[in-house]
Coordinates of N, CA and C in Angstrom, one line a residue:
M298 N -26.2 -102.3 -194.9 CA -26.8 -101.4 -195.9 C -27.0 -100.1 -195.3
K299 N -27.6 -100.0 -194.1 CA -27.9 -98.7 -193.4 C -26.6 -98.0 -193.1
L300 N -25.6 -98.7 -192.7 CA -24.3 -98.1 -192.4 C -23.7 -97.4 -193.7
I301 N -23.9 -98.0 -194.8 CA -23.4 -97.4 -196.1 C -24.2 -96.1 -196.3
K302 N -25.5 -96.1 -196.1 CA -26.4 -94.9 -196.4 C -26.0 -93.8 -195.4
I303 N -25.7 -94.2 -194.1 CA -25.4 -93.2 -193.1 C -24.0 -92.5 -193.5
A304 N -23.1 -93.4 -193.9 CA -21.7 -92.9 -194.3 C -21.9 -92.0 -195.5
A305 N -22.7 -92.3 -196.5 CA -22.9 -91.5 -197.7 C -23.5 -90.2 -197.3
L306 N -24.4 -90.1 -196.4 CA -25.0 -88.9 -196.0 C -24.1 -88.0 -195.2
C307 N -23.2 -88.6 -194.4 CA -22.3 -87.9 -193.5 C -21.0 -87.5 -194.2
L308 N -20.6 -88.2 -195.2 CA -19.3 -87.9 -195.9 C -19.2 -86.5 -196.3
P309 N -20.2 -85.8 -196.9 CA -20.0 -84.4 -197.3 C -19.7 -83.5 -196.1
L310 N -20.3 -83.8 -195.0 CA -20.0 -83.0 -193.8 C -18.6 -83.3 -193.3
A311 N -18.2 -84.5 -193.3 CA -16.8 -84.9 -192.8 C -15.8 -84.3 -193.7
L312 N -16.0 -84.1 -194.9 CA -15.0 -83.6 -195.9 C -15.0 -82.1 -195.9
A313 N -16.0 -81.5 -195.3 CA -16.1 -80.0 -195.4 C -15.0 -79.4 -194.6
P314 N -14.4 -78.3 -195.1 CA -13.3 -77.7 -194.4 C -13.8 -77.1 -193.0
I315 N -12.8 -77.1 -192.1 CA -13.2 -76.5 -190.8 C -13.6 -75.0 -191.0
G316 N -14.7 -74.7 -190.3 CA -15.2 -73.3 -190.5 C -16.2 -73.2 -191.6
S317 N -16.5 -74.3 -192.3 CA -17.4 -74.4 -193.4 C -18.8 -74.1 -192.9
T318 N -19.7 -73.7 -193.8 CA -21.1 -73.5 -193.4 C -21.9 -74.8 -193.6
A319 N -21.3 -75.9 -193.9 CA -22.1 -77.1 -194.0 C -22.7 -77.5 -192.7
S320 N -24.0 -77.7 -192.7 CA -24.7 -78.0 -191.4 C -26.1 -78.6 -191.7
A321 N -26.8 -78.9 -190.7 CA -28.1 -79.5 -190.9 C -29.0 -78.5 -191.5
Q322 N -28.9 -77.2 -191.2 CA -29.8 -76.1 -191.7 C -29.5 -76.0 -193.2
G323 N -28.3 -76.1 -193.7 CA -27.9 -76.0 -195.0 C -28.2 -77.2 -195.9
M324 N -28.6 -78.3 -195.2 CA -28.9 -79.5 -196.0 C -30.3 -79.4 -196.5
P325 N -30.6 -80.0 -197.7 CA -31.9 -80.0 -198.2 C -32.8 -80.8 -197.2
P326 N -34.1 -80.5 -197.1 CA -35.0 -81.2 -196.2 C -35.0 -82.7 -196.5
E327 N -34.8 -83.2 -197.7 CA -34.8 -84.6 -198.0 C -33.7 -85.3 -197.2
Q328 N -32.5 -84.7 -197.2 CA -31.4 -85.3 -196.5 C -31.6 -85.3 -195.0
I329 N -32.2 -84.3 -194.4 CA -32.5 -84.3 -193.0 C -33.5 -85.4 -192.7
K330 N -34.5 -85.5 -193.5 CA -35.5 -86.5 -193.3 C -34.8 -87.9 -193.4
Q331 N -33.9 -88.1 -194.3 CA -33.2 -89.4 -194.5 C -32.4 -89.7 -193.2
I332 N -31.7 -88.7 -192.7 CA -30.9 -88.9 -191.5 C -31.8 -89.3 -190.4
L333 N -32.8 -88.5 -190.2 CA -33.7 -88.8 -189.0 C -34.4 -90.2 -189.2
D334 N -34.7 -90.5 -190.5 CA -35.3 -91.9 -190.7 C -34.3 -93.0 -190.4
L335 N -33.1 -92.8 -190.8 CA -32.1 -93.8 -190.5 C -31.7 -93.9 -189.0
T336 N -32.0 -92.9 -188.3 CA -31.6 -92.8 -186.8 C -32.8 -92.8 -185.9
K337 N -34.0 -93.2 -186.5 CA -35.2 -93.0 -185.7 C -35.2 -93.9 -184.4
A338 N -34.4 -94.9 -184.4 CA -34.4 -95.7 -183.1 C -33.8 -94.9 -182.0
N339 N -33.2 -93.8 -182.3 CA -32.5 -92.9 -181.3 C -33.3 -91.6 -181.0
W340 N -34.5 -91.4 -181.6 CA -35.2 -90.2 -181.4 C -35.4 -89.9 -179.9
V341 N -35.8 -90.9 -179.1 CA -36.0 -90.7 -177.7 C -35.3 -91.9 -177.0
S342 N -35.0 -91.7 -175.7 CA -34.5 -92.8 -174.9 C -35.0 -92.6 -173.5
F343 N -35.1 -93.7 -172.8 CA -35.6 -93.8 -171.4 C -34.5 -94.0 -170.4
R344 N -34.7 -93.4 -169.2 CA -33.7 -93.6 -168.1 C -34.4 -93.5 -166.8
D345 N -34.2 -94.4 -165.9 CA -34.6 -94.3 -164.5 C -33.5 -93.6 -163.8
W346 N -33.9 -92.6 -163.0 CA -32.8 -91.8 -162.3 C -33.4 -91.2 -161.0
Q347 N -32.9 -91.6 -159.9 CA -33.3 -91.1 -158.6 C -34.8 -91.1 -158.4
G348 N -35.4 -92.2 -158.6 CA -36.9 -92.3 -158.4 C -37.7 -91.7 -159.5
Q349 N -37.2 -91.2 -160.6 CA -37.9 -90.6 -161.7 C -37.6 -91.4 -163.0
E350 N -38.6 -91.3 -163.9 CA -38.4 -91.8 -165.2 C -38.1 -90.6 -166.1
L351 N -37.0 -90.6 -166.8 CA -36.7 -89.6 -167.7 C -36.8 -90.1 -169.2
I352 N -37.4 -89.2 -170.0 CA -37.5 -89.5 -171.4 C -36.7 -88.4 -172.2
Y353 N -35.6 -88.8 -172.7 CA -34.7 -87.8 -173.4 C -35.1 -87.6 -174.8
F354 N -35.0 -86.3 -175.2 CA -35.2 -85.9 -176.6 C -33.9 -85.3 -177.2
T355 N -32.8 -85.7 -176.7 CA -31.5 -85.1 -177.1 C -31.2 -85.3 -178.5
H356 N -31.5 -86.5 -179.1 CA -31.2 -86.7 -180.5 C -32.0 -85.7 -181.4
L357 N -33.3 -85.5 -181.1 CA -34.1 -84.6 -181.9 C -33.6 -83.1 -181.6
E358 N -33.2 -82.8 -180.4 CA -32.6 -81.5 -180.2 C -31.4 -81.2 -181.0
S359 N -30.6 -82.2 -181.3 CA -29.4 -82.0 -182.1 C -29.7 -81.8 -183.6
W360 N -30.9 -82.2 -184.0 CA -31.3 -82.0 -185.4 C -32.4 -80.9 -185.5
K361 N -32.6 -80.1 -184.4 CA -33.6 -79.1 -184.3 C -33.8 -78.1 -185.5
C362 N -32.6 -77.9 -186.2 CA -32.7 -76.9 -187.3 C -33.4 -77.5 -188.5
G363 N -33.7 -78.8 -188.5 CA -34.4 -79.4 -189.6 C -35.9 -79.8 -189.3
I364 N -36.3 -79.5 -188.0 CA -37.6 -79.9 -187.5 C -38.3 -78.6 -187.0
D365 N -39.6 -78.6 -187.4 CA -40.4 -77.5 -187.0 C -41.1 -77.8 -185.6
Y366 N -41.7 -79.0 -185.5 CA -42.4 -79.4 -184.4 C -42.1 -80.9 -184.0
V367 N -42.2 -81.2 -182.7 CA -42.2 -82.6 -182.2 C -43.4 -82.8 -181.4
F368 N -44.2 -83.7 -181.8 CA -45.4 -84.1 -181.0 C -45.3 -85.5 -180.4
Y369 N -45.8 -85.7 -179.3 CA -45.7 -87.0 -178.6 C -47.0 -87.3 -177.8
G370 N -47.1 -88.6 -177.5 CA -48.2 -89.1 -176.6 C -47.6 -90.2 -175.8
L371 N -47.9 -90.2 -174.5 CA -47.4 -91.2 -173.6 C -48.4 -92.4 -173.6
N372 N -47.8 -93.6 -173.5 CA -48.6 -94.8 -173.4 C -49.6 -94.8 -174.6
D373 N -50.8 -94.9 -174.4 CA -51.8 -95.0 -175.5 C -52.5 -93.6 -175.7
D374 N -52.0 -92.6 -175.1 CA -52.6 -91.2 -175.2 C -52.4 -90.7 -176.7
P375 N -53.3 -89.9 -177.1 CA -53.2 -89.3 -178.4 C -51.9 -88.5 -178.5
I376 N -51.4 -88.3 -179.7 CA -50.1 -87.6 -179.9 C -50.5 -86.1 -180.0
E377 N -50.7 -85.5 -178.9 CA -51.1 -84.1 -178.8 C -50.2 -83.2 -178.0
Q378 N -49.2 -83.7 -177.4 CA -48.3 -82.9 -176.6 C -47.2 -82.5 -177.5
E379 N -46.7 -81.3 -177.3 CA -45.6 -80.8 -178.1 C -44.3 -80.7 -177.2
W380 N -43.2 -81.2 -177.7 CA -41.9 -81.0 -177.1 C -41.4 -79.7 -177.7
Q381 N -41.1 -78.8 -176.9 CA -40.6 -77.5 -177.3 C -39.1 -77.6 -177.6
L382 N -38.7 -77.6 -178.9 CA -37.3 -77.6 -179.3 C -36.6 -76.2 -179.0
E383 N -35.3 -76.3 -178.7 CA -34.6 -75.0 -178.6 C -34.6 -74.3 -179.9
A384 N -34.4 -73.0 -179.9 CA -34.3 -72.3 -181.1 C -33.0 -72.7 -181.9
C385 N -33.1 -72.7 -183.2 CA -31.9 -73.1 -184.0 C -30.9 -71.9 -183.9
D386 N -29.7 -72.2 -183.6 CA -28.6 -71.3 -183.6 C -27.8 -71.5 -184.9
P387 N -27.8 -70.7 -185.9 CA -27.2 -70.9 -187.2 C -25.7 -71.2 -187.0
D388 N -25.0 -70.7 -186.0 CA -23.6 -70.9 -185.8 C -23.3 -72.2 -185.1
N389 N -24.2 -72.7 -184.3 CA -24.0 -74.0 -183.6 C -25.3 -74.8 -183.7
Q390 N -25.5 -75.3 -184.9 CA -26.8 -75.9 -185.2 C -27.1 -77.2 -184.6
N391 N -26.1 -78.0 -184.3 CA -26.3 -79.3 -183.7 C -26.0 -79.4 -182.2
V392 N -25.7 -78.2 -181.6 CA -25.3 -78.2 -180.2 C -26.6 -78.2 -179.4
V393 N -26.6 -79.0 -178.3 CA -27.8 -79.1 -177.4 C -27.4 -78.3 -176.1
L394 N -28.0 -77.2 -175.9 CA -27.7 -76.4 -174.7 C -28.9 -76.4 -173.7
K395 N -30.0 -77.0 -174.1 CA -31.2 -77.0 -173.2 C -30.8 -77.6 -171.9
D396 N -31.2 -76.9 -170.8 CA -31.0 -77.3 -169.5 C -31.5 -78.8 -169.2
K397 N -32.7 -79.0 -169.6 CA -33.3 -80.4 -169.4 C -33.9 -80.9 -170.7
P398 N -33.1 -81.6 -171.5 CA -33.6 -82.1 -172.8 C -34.4 -83.4 -172.6
Y399 N -35.2 -83.4 -171.5 CA -35.9 -84.7 -171.2 C -37.2 -84.3 -170.4
L400 N -38.1 -85.2 -170.4 CA -39.3 -85.2 -169.6 C -39.0 -85.9 -168.3
E401 N -39.5 -85.3 -167.2 CA -39.4 -86.0 -165.9 C -40.8 -86.5 -165.5
L402 N -40.9 -87.8 -165.2 CA -42.1 -88.4 -164.9 C -41.9 -89.3 -163.6
P403 N -43.0 -89.5 -162.9 CA -42.9 -90.5 -161.8 C -42.4 -91.9 -162.3
L404 N -41.6 -92.5 -161.6 CA -41.1 -93.8 -162.0 C -42.2 -94.8 -162.3
G405 N -42.1 -95.4 -163.4 CA -43.1 -96.4 -163.9 C -44.3 -95.8 -164.5
S406 N -44.4 -94.5 -164.8 CA -45.6 -94.0 -165.3 C -45.7 -94.1 -166.9
A407 N -44.6 -94.2 -167.6 CA -44.7 -94.4 -169.0 C -44.1 -95.7 -169.4
Q408 N -45.0 -96.5 -170.1 CA -44.6 -97.7 -170.7 C -44.1 -97.6 -172.1
S409 N -44.5 -96.4 -172.8 CA -44.2 -96.2 -174.1 C -44.4 -94.7 -174.4
I410 N -43.8 -94.3 -175.5 CA -44.0 -92.9 -176.0 C -44.1 -93.0 -177.6
S411 N -45.1 -92.3 -178.1 CA -45.2 -92.2 -179.6 C -44.8 -90.8 -180.0
V412 N -44.1 -90.7 -181.1 CA -43.5 -89.4 -181.5 C -43.7 -89.2 -183.0
Q413 N -44.1 -88.0 -183.4 CA -44.2 -87.6 -184.8 C -43.5 -86.3 -185.0
L414 N -42.8 -86.2 -186.1 CA -42.1 -84.9 -186.4 C -42.8 -84.2 -187.5
I415 N -42.7 -82.9 -187.5 CA -43.1 -82.1 -188.6 C -41.9 -81.3 -189.0
F416 N -41.5 -81.6 -190.3 CA -40.2 -81.0 -190.8 C -40.4 -79.6 -191.3
K417 N -39.3 -78.9 -191.6 CA -39.3 -77.5 -192.0 C -40.1 -77.3 -193.3
D418 N -40.2 -78.4 -194.1 CA -40.9 -78.2 -195.4 C -42.4 -78.5 -195.2
G419 N -42.8 -78.8 -194.0 CA -44.3 -79.0 -193.7 C -44.7 -80.5 -193.7
T420 N -43.8 -81.4 -194.2 CA -44.2 -82.8 -194.2 C -44.0 -83.4 -192.8
K421 N -44.7 -84.5 -192.6 CA -44.7 -85.2 -191.4 C -44.0 -86.6 -191.5
S422 N -43.4 -86.9 -190.4 CA -42.8 -88.3 -190.3 C -43.9 -89.3 -190.0
A423 N -43.6 -90.5 -190.1 CA -44.5 -91.6 -189.6 C -44.5 -91.5 -188.1
V424 N -45.5 -92.0 -187.5 CA -45.6 -92.0 -186.0 C -44.7 -93.2 -185.6
E425 N -43.7 -92.9 -184.7 CA -42.8 -93.9 -184.2 C -43.2 -94.2 -182.7
R426 N -43.2 -95.4 -182.4 CA -43.5 -95.8 -181.0 C -42.3 -96.4 -180.3
F427 N -42.0 -95.9 -179.1 CA -40.8 -96.4 -178.4 C -41.3 -97.0 -177.1
E428 N -40.9 -98.3 -176.9 CA -41.3 -99.0 -175.7 C -40.2 -98.9 -174.6
Y429 N -40.7 -98.7 -173.4 CA -39.8 -98.7 -172.3 C -39.3 -100.1 -172.0
K430 N -38.0 -100.3 -171.9 CA -37.5 -101.6 -171.5 C -36.8 -101.4 -170.2
S431 N -37.2 -102.1 -169.2 CA -36.6 -102.0 -167.9 C -35.1 -102.3 -167.9
Q432 N -34.4 -101.6 -167.1 CA -32.9 -101.6 -167.2 C -32.3 -102.5 -166.1

């Protein structure tokens, strides 16, 4: 069922002519929220790398033109820290150019991260909690 919804949301973009202005910014806020809701399992991801724990925000960076703020809290901390999104580039709205689209933490310091989005229309997402699963 979710695959059908994702296909229905993405079909207009796939059918848009090359060079079209169809983009996340041009989508109504309801559609961006639906896409982010359907893909919330991908909002953040964990990776152990060279003695560090990395928490990637790449998915949210790719939808930055539909998000005003990203707040997070590690483990059981309050959701008070802000992930600074790149500025939206109207000509390349889903491109992630940020040098480090991730948090760098000492290995083993985060068992989970909770994330909440504030959308362009001022509404908030539900708080989503992501558990670290050892690799």
